[in-house]
mmCIF file of C-alpha atoms and ligand atoms in Angstrom:
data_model
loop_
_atom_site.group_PDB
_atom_site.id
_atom_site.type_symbol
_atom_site.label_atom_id
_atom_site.label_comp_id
_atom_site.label_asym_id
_atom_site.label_seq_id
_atom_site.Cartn_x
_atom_site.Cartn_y
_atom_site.Cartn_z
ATOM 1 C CA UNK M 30 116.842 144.261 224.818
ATOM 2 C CA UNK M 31 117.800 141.257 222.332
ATOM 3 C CA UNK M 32 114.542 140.396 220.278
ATOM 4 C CA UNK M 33 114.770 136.980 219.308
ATOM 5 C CA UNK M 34 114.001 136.233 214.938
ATOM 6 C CA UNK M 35 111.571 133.275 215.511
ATOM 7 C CA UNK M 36 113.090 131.995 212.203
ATOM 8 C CA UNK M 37 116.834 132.279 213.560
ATOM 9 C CA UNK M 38 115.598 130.630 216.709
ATOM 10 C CA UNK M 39 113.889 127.513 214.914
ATOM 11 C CA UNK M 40 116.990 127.132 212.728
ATOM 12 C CA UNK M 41 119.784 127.022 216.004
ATOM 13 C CA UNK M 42 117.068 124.522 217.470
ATOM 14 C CA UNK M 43 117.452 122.359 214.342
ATOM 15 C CA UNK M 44 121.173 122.892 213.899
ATOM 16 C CA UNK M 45 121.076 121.457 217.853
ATOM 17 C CA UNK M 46 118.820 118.819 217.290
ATOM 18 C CA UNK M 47 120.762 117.202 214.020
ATOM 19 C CA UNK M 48 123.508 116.100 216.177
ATOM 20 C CA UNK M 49 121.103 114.055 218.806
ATOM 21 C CA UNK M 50 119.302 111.196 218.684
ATOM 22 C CA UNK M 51 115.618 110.531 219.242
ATOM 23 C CA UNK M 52 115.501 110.584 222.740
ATOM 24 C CA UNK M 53 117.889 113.387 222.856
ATOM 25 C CA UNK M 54 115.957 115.354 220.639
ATOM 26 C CA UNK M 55 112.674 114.946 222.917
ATOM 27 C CA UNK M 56 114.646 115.828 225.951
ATOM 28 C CA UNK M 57 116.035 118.405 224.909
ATOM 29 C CA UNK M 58 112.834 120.077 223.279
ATOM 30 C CA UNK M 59 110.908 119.120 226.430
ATOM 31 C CA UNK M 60 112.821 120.827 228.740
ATOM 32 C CA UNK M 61 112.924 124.250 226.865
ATOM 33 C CA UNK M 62 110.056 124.949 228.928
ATOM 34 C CA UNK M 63 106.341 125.702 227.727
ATOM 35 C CA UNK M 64 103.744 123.330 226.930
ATOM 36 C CA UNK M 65 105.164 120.919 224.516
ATOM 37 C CA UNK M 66 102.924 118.986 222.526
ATOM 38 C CA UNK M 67 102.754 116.306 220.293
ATOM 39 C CA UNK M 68 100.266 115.021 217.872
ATOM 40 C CA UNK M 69 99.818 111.848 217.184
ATOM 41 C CA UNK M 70 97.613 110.248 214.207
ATOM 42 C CA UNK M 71 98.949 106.648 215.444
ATOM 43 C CA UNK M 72 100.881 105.886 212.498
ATOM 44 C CA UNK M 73 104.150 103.790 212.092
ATOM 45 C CA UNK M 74 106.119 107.527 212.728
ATOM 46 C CA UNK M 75 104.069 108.583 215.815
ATOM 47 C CA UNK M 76 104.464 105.377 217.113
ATOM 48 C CA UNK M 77 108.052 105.476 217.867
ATOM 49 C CA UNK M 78 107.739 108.900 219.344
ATOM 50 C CA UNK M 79 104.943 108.705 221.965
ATOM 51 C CA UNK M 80 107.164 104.993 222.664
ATOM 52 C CA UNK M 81 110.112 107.936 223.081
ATOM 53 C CA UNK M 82 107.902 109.885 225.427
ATOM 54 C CA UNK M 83 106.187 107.089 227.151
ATOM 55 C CA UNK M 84 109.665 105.270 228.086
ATOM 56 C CA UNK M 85 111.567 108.423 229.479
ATOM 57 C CA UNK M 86 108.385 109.869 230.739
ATOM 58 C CA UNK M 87 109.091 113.046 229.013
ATOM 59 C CA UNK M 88 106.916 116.109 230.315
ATOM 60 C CA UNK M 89 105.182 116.081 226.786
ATOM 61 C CA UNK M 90 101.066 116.479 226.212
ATOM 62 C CA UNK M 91 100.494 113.696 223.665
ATOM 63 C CA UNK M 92 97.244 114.545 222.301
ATOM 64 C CA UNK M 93 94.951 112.897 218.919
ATOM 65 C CA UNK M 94 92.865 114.359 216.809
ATOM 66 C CA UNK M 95 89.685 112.400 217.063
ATOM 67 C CA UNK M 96 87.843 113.337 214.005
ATOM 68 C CA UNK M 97 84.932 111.055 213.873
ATOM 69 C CA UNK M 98 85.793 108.794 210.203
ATOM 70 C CA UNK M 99 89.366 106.441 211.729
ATOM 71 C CA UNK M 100 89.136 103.201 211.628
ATOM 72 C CA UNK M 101 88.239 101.081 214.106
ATOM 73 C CA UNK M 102 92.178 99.370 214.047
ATOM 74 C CA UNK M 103 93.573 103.479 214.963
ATOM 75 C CA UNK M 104 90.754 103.722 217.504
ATOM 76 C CA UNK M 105 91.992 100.601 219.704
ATOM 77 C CA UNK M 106 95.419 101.165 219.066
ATOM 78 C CA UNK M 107 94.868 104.290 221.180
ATOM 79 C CA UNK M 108 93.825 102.567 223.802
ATOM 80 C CA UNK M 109 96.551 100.034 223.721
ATOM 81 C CA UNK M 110 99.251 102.795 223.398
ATOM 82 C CA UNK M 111 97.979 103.990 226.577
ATOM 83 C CA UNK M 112 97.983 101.188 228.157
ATOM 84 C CA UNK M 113 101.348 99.617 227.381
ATOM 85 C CA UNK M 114 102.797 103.263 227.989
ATOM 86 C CA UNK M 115 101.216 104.233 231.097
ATOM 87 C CA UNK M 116 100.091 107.540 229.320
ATOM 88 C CA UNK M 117 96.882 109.048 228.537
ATOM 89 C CA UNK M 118 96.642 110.315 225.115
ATOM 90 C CA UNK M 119 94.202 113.554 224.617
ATOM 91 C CA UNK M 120 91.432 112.959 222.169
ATOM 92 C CA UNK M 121 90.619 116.445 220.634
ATOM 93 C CA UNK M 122 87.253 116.083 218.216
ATOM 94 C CA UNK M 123 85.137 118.317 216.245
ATOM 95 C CA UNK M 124 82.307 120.431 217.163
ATOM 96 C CA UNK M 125 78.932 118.695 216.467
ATOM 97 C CA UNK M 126 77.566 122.117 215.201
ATOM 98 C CA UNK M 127 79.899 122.091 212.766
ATOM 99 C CA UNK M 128 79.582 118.697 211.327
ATOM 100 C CA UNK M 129 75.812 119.438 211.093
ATOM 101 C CA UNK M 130 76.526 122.888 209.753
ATOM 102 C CA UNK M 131 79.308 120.937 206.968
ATOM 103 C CA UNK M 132 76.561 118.227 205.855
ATOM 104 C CA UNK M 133 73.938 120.503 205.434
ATOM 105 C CA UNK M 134 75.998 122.227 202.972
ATOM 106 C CA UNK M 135 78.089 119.241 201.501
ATOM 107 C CA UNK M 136 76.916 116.078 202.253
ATOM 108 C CA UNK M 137 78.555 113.882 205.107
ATOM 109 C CA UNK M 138 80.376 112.687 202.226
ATOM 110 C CA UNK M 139 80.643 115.262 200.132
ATOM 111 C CA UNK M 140 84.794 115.985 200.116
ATOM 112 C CA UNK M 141 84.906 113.704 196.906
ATOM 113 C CA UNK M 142 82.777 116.078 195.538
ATOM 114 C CA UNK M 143 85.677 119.176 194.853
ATOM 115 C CA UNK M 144 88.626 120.086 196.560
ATOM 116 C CA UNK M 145 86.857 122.700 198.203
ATOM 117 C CA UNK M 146 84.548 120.830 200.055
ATOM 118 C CA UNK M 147 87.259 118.181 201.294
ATOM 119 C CA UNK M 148 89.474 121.248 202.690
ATOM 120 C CA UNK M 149 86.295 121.782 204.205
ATOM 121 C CA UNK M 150 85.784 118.929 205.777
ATOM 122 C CA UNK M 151 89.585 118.939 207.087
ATOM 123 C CA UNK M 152 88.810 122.123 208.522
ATOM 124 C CA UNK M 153 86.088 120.869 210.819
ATOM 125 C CA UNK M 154 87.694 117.544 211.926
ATOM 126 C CA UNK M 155 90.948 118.180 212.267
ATOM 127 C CA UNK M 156 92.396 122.150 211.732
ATOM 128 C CA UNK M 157 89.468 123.747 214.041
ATOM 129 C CA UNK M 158 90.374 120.834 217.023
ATOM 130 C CA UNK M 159 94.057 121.470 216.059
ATOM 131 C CA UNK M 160 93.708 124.872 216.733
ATOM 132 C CA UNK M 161 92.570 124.011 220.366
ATOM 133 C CA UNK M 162 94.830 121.377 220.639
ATOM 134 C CA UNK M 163 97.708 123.669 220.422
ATOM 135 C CA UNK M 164 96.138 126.240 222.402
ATOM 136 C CA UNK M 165 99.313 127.473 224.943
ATOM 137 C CA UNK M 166 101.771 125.447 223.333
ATOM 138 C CA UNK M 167 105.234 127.068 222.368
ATOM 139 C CA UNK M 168 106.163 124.050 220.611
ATOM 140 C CA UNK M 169 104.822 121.421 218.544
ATOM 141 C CA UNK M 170 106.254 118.332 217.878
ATOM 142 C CA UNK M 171 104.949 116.237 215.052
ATOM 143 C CA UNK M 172 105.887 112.479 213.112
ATOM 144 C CA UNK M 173 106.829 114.371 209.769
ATOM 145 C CA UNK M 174 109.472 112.259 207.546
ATOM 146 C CA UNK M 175 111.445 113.822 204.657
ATOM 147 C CA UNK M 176 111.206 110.442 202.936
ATOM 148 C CA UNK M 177 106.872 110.000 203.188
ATOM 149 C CA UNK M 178 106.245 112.547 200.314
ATOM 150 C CA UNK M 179 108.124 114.772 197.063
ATOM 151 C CA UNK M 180 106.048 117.055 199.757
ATOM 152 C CA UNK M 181 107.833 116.805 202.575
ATOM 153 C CA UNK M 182 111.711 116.092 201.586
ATOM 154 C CA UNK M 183 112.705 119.250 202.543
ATOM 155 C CA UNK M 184 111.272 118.974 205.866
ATOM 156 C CA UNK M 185 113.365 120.350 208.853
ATOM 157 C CA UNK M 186 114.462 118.918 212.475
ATOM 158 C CA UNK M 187 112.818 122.762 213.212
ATOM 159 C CA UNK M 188 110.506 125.568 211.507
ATOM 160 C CA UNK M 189 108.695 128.690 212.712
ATOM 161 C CA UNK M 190 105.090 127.711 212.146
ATOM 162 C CA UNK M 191 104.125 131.423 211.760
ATOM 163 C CA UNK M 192 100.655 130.790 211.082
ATOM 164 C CA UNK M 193 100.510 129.551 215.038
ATOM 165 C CA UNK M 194 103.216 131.607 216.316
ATOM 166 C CA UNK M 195 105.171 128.587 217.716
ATOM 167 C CA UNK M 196 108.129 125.994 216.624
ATOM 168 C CA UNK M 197 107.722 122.968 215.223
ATOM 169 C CA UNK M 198 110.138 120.248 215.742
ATOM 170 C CA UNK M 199 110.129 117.023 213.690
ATOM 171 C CA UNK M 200 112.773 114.607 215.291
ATOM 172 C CA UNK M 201 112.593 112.148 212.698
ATOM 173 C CA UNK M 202 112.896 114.184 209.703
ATOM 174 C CA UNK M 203 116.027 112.227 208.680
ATOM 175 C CA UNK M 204 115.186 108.772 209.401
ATOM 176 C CA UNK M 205 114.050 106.247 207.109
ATOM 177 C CA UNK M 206 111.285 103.712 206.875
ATOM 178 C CA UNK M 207 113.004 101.134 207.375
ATOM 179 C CA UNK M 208 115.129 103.066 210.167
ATOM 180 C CA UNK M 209 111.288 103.423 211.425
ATOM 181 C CA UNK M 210 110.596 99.836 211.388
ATOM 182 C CA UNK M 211 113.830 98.432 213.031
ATOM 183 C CA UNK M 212 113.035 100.300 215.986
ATOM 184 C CA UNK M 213 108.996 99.120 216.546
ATOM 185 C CA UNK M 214 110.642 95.421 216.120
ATOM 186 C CA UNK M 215 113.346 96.245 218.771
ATOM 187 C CA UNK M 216 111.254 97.960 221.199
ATOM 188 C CA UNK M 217 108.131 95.821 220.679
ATOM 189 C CA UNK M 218 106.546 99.404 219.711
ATOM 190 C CA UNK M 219 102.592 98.504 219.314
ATOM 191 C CA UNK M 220 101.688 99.804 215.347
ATOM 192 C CA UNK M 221 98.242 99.350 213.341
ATOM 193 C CA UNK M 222 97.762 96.220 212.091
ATOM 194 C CA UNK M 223 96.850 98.106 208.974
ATOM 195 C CA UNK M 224 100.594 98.499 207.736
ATOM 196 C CA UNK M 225 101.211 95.720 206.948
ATOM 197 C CA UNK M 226 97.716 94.981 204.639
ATOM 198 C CA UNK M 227 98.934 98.232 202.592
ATOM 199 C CA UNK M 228 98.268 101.360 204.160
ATOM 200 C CA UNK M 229 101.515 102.958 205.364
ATOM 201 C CA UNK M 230 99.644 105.774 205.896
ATOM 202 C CA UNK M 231 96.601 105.893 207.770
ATOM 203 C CA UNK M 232 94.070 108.914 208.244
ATOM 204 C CA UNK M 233 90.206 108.699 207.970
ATOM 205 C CA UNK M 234 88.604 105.875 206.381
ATOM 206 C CA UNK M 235 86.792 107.017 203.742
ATOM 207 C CA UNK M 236 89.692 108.879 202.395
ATOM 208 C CA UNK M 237 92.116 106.401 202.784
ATOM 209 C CA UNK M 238 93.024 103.732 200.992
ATOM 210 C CA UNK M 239 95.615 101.017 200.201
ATOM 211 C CA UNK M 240 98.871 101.654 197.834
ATOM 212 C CA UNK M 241 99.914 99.503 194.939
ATOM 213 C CA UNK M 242 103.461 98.594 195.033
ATOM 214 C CA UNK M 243 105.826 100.811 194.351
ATOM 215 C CA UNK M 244 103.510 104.039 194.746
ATOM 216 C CA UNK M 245 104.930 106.630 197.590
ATOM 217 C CA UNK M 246 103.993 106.295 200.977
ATOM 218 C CA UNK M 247 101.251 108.769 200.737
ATOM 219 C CA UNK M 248 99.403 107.978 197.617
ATOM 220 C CA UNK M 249 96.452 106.119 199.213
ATOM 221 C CA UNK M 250 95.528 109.610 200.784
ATOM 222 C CA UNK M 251 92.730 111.293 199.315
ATOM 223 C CA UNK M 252 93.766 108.898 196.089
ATOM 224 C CA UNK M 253 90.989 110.857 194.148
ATOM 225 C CA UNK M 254 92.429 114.041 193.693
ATOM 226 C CA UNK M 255 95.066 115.101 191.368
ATOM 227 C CA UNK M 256 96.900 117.384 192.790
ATOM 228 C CA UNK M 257 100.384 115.510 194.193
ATOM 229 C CA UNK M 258 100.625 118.442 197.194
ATOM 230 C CA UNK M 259 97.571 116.740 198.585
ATOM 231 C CA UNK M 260 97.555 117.530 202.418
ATOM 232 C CA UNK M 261 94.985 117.798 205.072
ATOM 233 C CA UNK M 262 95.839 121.162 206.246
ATOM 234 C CA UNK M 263 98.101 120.355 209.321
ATOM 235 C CA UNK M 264 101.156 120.704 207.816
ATOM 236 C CA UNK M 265 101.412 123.279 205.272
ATOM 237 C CA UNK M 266 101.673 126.201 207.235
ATOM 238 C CA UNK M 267 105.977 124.885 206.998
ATOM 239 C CA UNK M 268 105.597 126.688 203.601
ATOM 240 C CA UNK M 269 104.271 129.618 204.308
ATOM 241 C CA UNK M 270 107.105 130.067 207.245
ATOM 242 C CA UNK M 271 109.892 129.021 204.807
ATOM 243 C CA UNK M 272 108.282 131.624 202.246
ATOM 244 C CA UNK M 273 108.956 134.163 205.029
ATOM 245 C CA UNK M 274 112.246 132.515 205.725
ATOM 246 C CA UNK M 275 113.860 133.437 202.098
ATOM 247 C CA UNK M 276 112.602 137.265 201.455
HETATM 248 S S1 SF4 F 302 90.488 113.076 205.868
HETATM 249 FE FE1 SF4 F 302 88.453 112.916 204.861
HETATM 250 S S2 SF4 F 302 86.929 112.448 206.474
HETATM 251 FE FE2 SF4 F 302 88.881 113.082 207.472
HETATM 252 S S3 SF4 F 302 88.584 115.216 207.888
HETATM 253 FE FE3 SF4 F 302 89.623 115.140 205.893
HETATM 254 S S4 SF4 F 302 88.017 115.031 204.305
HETATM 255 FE FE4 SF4 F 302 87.050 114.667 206.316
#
């Protein structure tokens, strides 16, 4: 019997998927079978793929992480994604025993407190309804841009997320903002109004906030910290995969 190297199988899928487009990245990935799912936060990136997935009608479980803190501007732009789409978007949300269980030790607010506690609070909101968002799924397909972050310029069109023992394709690795933005203004792709009053990235609202020009995309995340690998969790299971990839 042939046993399949996860990692040699995620790196054929993204030597496949460089040579398609968008839509023929999404096809392709949704008919490898499985539950295919894609996470949306509603930003500029997402946008054009759940426009992707809502035009083709591609067998692919868009799901959101409903964490309790977005702004009211994501919150209706889920509705009106599902509505000009004809798709019904999965709103995944914390546990209220552990939001009590996280303010009782931290404060609501407490992740401006220490790192510590803001991991925490990413842990409850988003990486615990993650984890059950992705329950099943063989494949995970995700917004992530080489050009949003120093962070994420090495990202892949596919990676063995070993953590959750599935792949993770991200079919827009290689495009560009303004690649991004051509398409919502050809396809009439609904975005939050929130771009364009400075947030080109948009997460929870009391750890979000507006860039000055000529700061990177992701610098109004979390702003307070110092650390320039600032993520919420999601994502940076890519490096402990590609840590297993070179030994
Ligand atoms: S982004 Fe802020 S409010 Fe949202 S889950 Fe993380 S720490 Fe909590």
């Amino acid at each position: 019997m042939t046993v399949i190297n996860p990692i040699e199988e995620a790196e054929a899928l993204a030597d496949k998927l460089s040579g398609l487009d968008l839509a023929g990245r999404l096809s392709f990935v949704a008919g490898l079978g499985g539950r295919v799912v894609f996470t949306t936060s509603l930003g500029i990136e997402d946008q054009v793929i759940t426009a992707e997935i809502g035009t083709h009608r591609l067998p692919i479980d868009v799901v959101t992480l409903q964490t309790g803190r977005l702004f009211p501007e994501t919150l209706a732009l889920i509705d009106e994604t599902e509505s000009q789409y004809d798709i019904h978007i999965v709103r995944y949300e914390p546990e209220q025993a552990d939001i009590d269980a996280y303010a009782a030790k931290y404060g609501m607010n407490g992740f401006y407190e220490s790192v510590e506690a803001r991991h925490a609070c990413c842990g409850v909101r988003k990486l615990k309804p993650l984890a059950r968002a992705l329950a099943g799924a063989t494949i995970w397909i995700t917004g992530l841009r080489r050009g949003q972050s120093a962070n994420r310029a090495e990202t892949p069109f596919a990676e063995y997320d070993a953590e959750r023992h599935l792949l993770k394709v991200n079919p827009l690795a290689d495009w560009d903002i303004e690649k991004i933005k051509a398409f919502v203004a050809d396809n009439s792709v609904p975005v939050n109004p929130m771009h364009a009053r400075g947030y080109p990235s948009i997460g929870c609202e009391p750890c979000t906030r507006a860039i000055k020009p000529g700061e990177p995309e992701r610098a109004g995340r979390w702003w307070w910290e110092q650390d320039e690998k600032r993520e919420c969790g999601l994502h940076v299971a890519e490096e402990a995969a590609s840590i297993v990839a070179q030994q």
